[in-house]
Coordinates of C-alpha atoms in Angstrom, one line a residue:
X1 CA 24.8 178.7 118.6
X2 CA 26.8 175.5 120.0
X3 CA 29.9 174.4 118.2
X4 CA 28.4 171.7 116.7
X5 CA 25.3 173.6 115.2
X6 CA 28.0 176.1 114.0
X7 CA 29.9 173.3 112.2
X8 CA 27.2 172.0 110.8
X9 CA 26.7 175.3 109.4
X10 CA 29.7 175.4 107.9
X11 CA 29.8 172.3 106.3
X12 CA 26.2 172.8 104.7
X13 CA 27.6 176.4 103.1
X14 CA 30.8 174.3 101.5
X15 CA 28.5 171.6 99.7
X16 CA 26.0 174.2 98.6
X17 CA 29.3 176.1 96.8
X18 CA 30.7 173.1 95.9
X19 CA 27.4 171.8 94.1
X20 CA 27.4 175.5 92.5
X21 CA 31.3 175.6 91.1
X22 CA 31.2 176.2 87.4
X23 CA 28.3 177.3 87.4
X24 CA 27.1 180.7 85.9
X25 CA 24.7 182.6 88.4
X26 CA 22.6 185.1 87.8
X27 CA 19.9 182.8 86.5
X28 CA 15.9 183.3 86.6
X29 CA 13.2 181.1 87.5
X30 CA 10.4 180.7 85.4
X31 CA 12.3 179.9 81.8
X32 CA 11.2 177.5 79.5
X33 CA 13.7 174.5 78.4
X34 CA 13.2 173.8 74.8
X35 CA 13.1 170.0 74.3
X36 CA 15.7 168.9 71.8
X37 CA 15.3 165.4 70.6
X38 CA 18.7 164.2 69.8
X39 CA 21.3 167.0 70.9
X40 CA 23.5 165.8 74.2
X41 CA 25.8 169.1 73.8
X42 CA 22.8 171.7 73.8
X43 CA 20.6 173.2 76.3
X44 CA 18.2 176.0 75.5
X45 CA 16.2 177.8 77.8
X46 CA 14.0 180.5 76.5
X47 CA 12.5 183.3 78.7
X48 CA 10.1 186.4 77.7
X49 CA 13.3 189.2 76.4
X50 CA 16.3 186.8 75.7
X51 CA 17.3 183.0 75.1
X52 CA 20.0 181.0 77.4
X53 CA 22.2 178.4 75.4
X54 CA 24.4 176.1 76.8
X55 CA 27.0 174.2 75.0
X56 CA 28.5 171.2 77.2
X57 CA 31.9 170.7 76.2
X58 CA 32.6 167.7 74.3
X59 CA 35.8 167.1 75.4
X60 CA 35.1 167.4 79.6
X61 CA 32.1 165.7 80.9
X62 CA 30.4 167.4 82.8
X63 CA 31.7 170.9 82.2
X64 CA 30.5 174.0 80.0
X65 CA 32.6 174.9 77.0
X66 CA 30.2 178.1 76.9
X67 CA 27.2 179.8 77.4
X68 CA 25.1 182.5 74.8
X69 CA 22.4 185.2 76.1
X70 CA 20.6 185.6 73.1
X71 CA 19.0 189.0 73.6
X72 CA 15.6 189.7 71.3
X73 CA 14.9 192.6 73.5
X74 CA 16.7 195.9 74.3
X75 CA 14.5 196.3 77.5
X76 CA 16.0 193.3 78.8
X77 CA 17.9 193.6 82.5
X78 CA 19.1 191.6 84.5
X79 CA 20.3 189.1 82.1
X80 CA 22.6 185.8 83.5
X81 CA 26.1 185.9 82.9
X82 CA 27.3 184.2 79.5
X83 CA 28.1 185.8 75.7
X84 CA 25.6 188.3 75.0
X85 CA 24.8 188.2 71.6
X86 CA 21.9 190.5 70.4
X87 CA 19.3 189.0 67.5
X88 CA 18.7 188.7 65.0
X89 CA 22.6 188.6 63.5
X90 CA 22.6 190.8 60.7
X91 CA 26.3 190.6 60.5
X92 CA 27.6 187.3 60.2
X93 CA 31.2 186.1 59.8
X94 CA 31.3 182.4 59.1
X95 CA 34.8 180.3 59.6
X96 CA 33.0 177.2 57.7
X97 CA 31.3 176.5 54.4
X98 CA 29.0 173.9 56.4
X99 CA 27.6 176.6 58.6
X100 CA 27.8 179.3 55.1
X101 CA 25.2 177.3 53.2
X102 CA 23.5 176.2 56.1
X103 CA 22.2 179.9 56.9
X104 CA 22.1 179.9 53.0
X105 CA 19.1 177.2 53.7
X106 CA 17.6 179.1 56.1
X107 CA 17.4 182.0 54.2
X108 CA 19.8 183.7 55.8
X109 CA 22.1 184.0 52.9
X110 CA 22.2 187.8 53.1
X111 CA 23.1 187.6 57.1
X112 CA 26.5 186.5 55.6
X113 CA 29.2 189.6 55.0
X114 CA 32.3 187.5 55.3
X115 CA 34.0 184.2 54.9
X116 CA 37.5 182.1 55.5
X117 CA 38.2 179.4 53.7
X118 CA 36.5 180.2 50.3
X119 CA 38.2 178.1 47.8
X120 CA 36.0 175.4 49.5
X121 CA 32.9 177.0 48.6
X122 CA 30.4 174.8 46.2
X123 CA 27.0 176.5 46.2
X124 CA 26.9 179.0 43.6
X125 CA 24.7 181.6 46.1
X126 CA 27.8 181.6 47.8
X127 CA 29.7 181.8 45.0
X128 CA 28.0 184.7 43.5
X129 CA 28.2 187.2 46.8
X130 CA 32.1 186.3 47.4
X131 CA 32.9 187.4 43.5
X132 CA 30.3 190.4 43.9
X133 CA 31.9 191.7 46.9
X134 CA 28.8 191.1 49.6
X135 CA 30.6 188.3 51.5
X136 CA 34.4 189.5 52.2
X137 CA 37.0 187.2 51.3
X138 CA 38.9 187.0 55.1
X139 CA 41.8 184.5 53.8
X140 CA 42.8 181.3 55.4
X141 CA 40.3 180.2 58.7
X142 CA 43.5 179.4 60.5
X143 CA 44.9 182.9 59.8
X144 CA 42.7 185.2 59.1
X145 CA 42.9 188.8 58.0
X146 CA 41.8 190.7 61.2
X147 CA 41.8 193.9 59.3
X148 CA 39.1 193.0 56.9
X149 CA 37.2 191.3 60.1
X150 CA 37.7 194.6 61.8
X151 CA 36.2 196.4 58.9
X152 CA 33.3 194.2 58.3
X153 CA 32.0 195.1 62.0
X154 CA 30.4 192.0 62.6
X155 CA 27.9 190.8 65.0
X156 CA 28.6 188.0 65.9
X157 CA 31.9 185.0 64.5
X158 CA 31.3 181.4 63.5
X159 CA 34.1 179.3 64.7
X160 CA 34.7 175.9 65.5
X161 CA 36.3 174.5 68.7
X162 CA 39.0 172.0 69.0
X163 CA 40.3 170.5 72.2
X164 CA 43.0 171.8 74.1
X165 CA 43.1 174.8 71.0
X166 CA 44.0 177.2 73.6
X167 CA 41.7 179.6 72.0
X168 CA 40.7 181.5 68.8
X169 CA 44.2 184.3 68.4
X170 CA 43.3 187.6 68.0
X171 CA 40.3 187.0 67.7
X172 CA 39.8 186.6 71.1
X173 CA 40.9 190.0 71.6
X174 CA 38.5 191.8 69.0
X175 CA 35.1 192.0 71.7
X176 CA 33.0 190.4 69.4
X177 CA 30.7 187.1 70.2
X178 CA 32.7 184.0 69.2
X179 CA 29.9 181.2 68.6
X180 CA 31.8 177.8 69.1
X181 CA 30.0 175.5 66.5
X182 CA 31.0 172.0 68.4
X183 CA 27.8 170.6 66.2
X184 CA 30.5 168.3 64.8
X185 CA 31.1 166.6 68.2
X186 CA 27.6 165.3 68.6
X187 CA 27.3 161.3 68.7
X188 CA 24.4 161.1 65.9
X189 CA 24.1 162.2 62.5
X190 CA 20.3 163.9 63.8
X191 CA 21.9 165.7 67.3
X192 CA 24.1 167.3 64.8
X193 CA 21.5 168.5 62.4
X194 CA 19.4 169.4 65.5
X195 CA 21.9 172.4 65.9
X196 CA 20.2 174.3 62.9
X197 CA 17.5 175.4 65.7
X198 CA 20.2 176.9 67.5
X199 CA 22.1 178.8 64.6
X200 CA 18.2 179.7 63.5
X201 CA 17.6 181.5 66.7
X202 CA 20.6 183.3 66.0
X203 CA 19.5 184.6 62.6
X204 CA 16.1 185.2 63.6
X205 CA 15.2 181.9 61.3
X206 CA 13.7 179.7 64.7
X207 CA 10.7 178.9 62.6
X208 CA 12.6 178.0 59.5
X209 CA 14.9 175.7 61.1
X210 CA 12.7 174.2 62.9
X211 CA 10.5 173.1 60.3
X212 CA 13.5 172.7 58.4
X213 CA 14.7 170.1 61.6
X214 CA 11.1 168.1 61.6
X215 CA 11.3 167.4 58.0
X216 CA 14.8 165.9 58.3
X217 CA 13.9 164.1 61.3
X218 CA 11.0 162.6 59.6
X219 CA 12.7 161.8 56.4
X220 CA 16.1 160.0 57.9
X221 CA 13.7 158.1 60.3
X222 CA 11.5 157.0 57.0
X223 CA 14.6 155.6 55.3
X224 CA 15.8 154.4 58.5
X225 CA 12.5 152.3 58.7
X226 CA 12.9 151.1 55.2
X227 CA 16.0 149.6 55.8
X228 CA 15.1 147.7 59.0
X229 CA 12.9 145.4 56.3
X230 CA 15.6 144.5 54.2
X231 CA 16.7 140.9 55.0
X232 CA 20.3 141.1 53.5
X233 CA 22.6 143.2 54.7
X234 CA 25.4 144.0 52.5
X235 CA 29.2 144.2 54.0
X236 CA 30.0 147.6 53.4
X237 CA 33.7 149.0 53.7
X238 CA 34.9 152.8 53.4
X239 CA 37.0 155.5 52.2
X240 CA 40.6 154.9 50.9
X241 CA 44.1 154.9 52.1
X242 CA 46.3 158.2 52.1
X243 CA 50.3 157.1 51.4
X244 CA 50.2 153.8 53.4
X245 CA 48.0 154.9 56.2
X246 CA 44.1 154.1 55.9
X247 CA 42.0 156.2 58.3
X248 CA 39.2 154.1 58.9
X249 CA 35.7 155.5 60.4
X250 CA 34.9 153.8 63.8
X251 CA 31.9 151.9 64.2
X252 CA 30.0 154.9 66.3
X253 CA 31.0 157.4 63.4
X254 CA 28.3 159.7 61.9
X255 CA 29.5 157.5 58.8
X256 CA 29.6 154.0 61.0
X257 CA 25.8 155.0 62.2
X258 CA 24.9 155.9 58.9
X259 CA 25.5 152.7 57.0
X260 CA 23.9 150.4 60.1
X261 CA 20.9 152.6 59.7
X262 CA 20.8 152.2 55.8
X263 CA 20.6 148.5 56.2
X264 CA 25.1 147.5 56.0
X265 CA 27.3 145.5 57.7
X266 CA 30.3 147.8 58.2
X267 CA 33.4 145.7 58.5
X268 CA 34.5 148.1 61.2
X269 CA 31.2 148.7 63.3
X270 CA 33.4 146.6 66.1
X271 CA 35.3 149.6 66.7
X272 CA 33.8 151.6 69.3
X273 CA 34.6 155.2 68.4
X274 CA 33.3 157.9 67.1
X275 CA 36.7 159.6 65.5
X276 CA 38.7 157.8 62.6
X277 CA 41.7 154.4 63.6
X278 CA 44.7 154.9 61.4
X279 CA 45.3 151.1 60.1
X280 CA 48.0 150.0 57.1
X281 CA 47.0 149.1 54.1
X282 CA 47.0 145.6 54.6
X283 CA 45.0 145.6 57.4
X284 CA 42.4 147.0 56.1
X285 CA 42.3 144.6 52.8
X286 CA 42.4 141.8 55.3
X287 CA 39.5 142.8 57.2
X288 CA 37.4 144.1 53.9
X289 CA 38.4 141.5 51.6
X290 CA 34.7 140.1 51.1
X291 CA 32.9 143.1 51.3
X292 CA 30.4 143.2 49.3
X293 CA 30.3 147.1 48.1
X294 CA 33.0 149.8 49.1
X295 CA 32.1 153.0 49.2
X296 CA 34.9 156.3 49.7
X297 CA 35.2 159.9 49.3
X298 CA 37.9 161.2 47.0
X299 CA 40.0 164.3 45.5
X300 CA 41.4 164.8 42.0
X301 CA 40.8 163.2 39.1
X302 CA 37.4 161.1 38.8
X303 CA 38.2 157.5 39.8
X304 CA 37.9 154.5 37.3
X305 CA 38.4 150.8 38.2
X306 CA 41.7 150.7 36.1
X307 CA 43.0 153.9 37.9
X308 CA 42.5 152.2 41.6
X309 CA 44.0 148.3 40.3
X310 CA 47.1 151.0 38.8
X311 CA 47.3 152.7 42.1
X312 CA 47.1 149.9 44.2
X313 CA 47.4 145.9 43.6
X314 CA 46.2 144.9 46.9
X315 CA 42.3 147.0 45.8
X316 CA 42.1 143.8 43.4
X317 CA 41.8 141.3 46.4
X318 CA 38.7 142.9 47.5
X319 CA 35.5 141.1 46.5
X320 CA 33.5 144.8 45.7
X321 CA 36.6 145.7 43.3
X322 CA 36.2 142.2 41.4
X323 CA 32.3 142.2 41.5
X324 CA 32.5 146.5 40.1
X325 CA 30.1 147.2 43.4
X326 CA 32.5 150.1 43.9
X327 CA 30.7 154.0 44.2
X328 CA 32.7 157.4 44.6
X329 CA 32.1 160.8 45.7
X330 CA 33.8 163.4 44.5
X331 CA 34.5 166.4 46.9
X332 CA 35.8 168.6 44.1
X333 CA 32.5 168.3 41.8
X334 CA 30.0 167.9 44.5
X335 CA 28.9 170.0 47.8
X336 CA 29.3 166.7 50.0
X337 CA 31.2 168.5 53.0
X338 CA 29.2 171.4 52.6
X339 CA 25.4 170.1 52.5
X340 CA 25.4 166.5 54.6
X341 CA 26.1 167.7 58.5
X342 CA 22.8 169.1 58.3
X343 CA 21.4 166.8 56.0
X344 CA 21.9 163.7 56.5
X345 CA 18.9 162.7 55.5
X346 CA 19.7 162.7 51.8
X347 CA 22.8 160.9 52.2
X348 CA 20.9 158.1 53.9
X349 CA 18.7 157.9 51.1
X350 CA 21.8 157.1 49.0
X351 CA 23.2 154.8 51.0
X352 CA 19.6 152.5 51.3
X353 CA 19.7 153.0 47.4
X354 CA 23.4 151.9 46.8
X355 CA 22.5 149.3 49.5
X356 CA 19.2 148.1 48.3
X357 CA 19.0 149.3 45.3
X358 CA 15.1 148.5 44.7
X359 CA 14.4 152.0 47.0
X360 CA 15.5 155.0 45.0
X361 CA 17.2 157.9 45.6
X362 CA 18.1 161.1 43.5
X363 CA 22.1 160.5 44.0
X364 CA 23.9 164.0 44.5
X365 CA 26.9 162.4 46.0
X366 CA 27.8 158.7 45.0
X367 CA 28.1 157.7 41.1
X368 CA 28.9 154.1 40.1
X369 CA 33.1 153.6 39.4
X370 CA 33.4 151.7 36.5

């Protein structure tokens, strides 16, 4: 071999690693890649004994925040590197009440043993297993009680991710799967719900949740379509201010994308963002003052139109608090937090009805503030 042949050699081997860093190896030909519709974070490829899931990470294009061997088969060898996680979960320990009552949904309600976080918890289901013992109690999601998680023995832990978190504690140190639910990362209200297949797969629900997905789909695509007829599109503002600071939904929000697809004019779809702006007070009256309804999420006591004047004069400026177009959602009395990620379909259907209010809608969420 010359010296230049050799080189060349060289430099081939160096791209081919290059090409290959981060990668996991180990990987077999002949898989199937399930085609997900809306989801830019997940990657599933299915083969005859065990699932591979990828999650990209949100925060760093182009690089993995994880991957999951879903194993369906104890005769399985030679599996890729990545979590192995053995299915179905019978023993779930769930850091969220979103992902709680969606495996409540899926019929996986049992699969549940324990829970942080449950003074959040709306659903009843959920309710009744937490005061009868079934689903442990494991304190506060950003402490937990690794004791009780110890003793629970379970298969597999529902958390969610946050950038630069430098991971999950002691948890990390317990050897058991950590499923990092970034669902709440993706850039559409359907490539978050889209993640149900995922969790189904690992509750041995796939079927469920897919059906479950396609009549979502469907339904937020019907409304959707509705509200592409309406010629008037109302200008729609959100939320409310906490102390002097108003965090304001950007304009590629799950919220922001919501209320263009209902048929509204957001006042702030010119932000491009998918995260909340903190704006003053002030601000935010300027920009809204002719909106035409305002819609916003609240805790406490329930709202009244004398309350909001009493709790701030600068609300009377706004055209929806003069005309009464003003509709709240209580977080306290309903399951809003709990129920919308993965079905968002119903809160569109509120929106198009609050919007244009000759479609109707069975209203879970919104009531009219007078």
């Amino acid at each position: 071999m010359t010296k230049k042949q050799y080189l060349i050699l060289v430099l081939a081997i160096v791209a081919l690693v290059s090409c290959n860093s981060g990668k996991t190896t180990g990987m077999q030909a002949g898989g199937d890649t399930l085609r997900l519709s809306h989801s830019r974070l997940l990657t599933i490829v299915s083969y005859d004994k065990y699932k591979v899931v990828d999650i990209a990470d949100p925060w760093k294009e182009g690089r993995r925040l994880h991957r999951y061997v879903l194993v369906s088969d104890s005769s399985a060898a030679h599996l890729p590197e990545g979590t192995v996680i053995n299915v179905p979960v019978r023993r779930a320990m769930v850091f969220t009440t979103v992902h709680a009552s969606l495996l409540a949904d899926l019929g996986a309600i049992g699969r549940i043993k324990g829970m942080a976080d449950v003074e959040y918890v709306k659903r009843n289901d959920i309710k009744t297993l937490l005061n009868s013992g079934s689903i442990v109690n494991v304190g506060n999601g950003m402490s937990p009680d690794i004791e009780k998680i110890i003793d629970m023995e379970p298969d597999a832990v529902l958390v969610s991710p946050f950038e630069n978190s430098g991971g999950y504690g002691k948890l990390d140190e317990l050897h058991i799967p950590l499923v990092e639910c970034a669902d709440y990362m993706e850039p559409s209200p359907l490539a978050r719900a889209e993640w149900m297949r995922f969790y189904g797969m690992l509750v041995g629900k796939e079927d469920v949740a897919d059906s479950l997905f396609i009549q979502v789909e469907k339904a937020y695509d019907s409304i959707k379509a509705r509200a592409s007829n309406s010629k008037v599109k109302p200008r729609v503002m959100m939320d409310l201010p906490s102390s002097n600071v108003w965090y304001v939904p950007g304009g590629q929000s799950t919220i922001g994308q919501m209320i263009a697809d209902a048929g509204g004019d957001y006042c702030f779809a010119d932000i491009k963002k998918g995260g909340s702006s903190a704006m003053a007070v002030e601000a935010v009256v300027d920009k809204c003052e002719n909106a035409d309804l305002w819609l916003f999420r609240y805790g406490g006591p329930r709202k009244t139109v004398a309350s909001m004047a009493s709790e701030n004069k600068a609300f009377t400026h706004i055209k929806a608090f003069k005309d009464k177009n003003l509709w709240g959602c209580s977080t306290e009395r309903t399951a809003f937090y709990e129920e919308t990620p993965f079905r968002p379909d119903v809160l569109l259907g509120e929106f198009l009805h609050i919007f244009h209010p000759e479609h109707d809608a069975e209203m879970k969420y919104f009531e009219k503030i007078n």
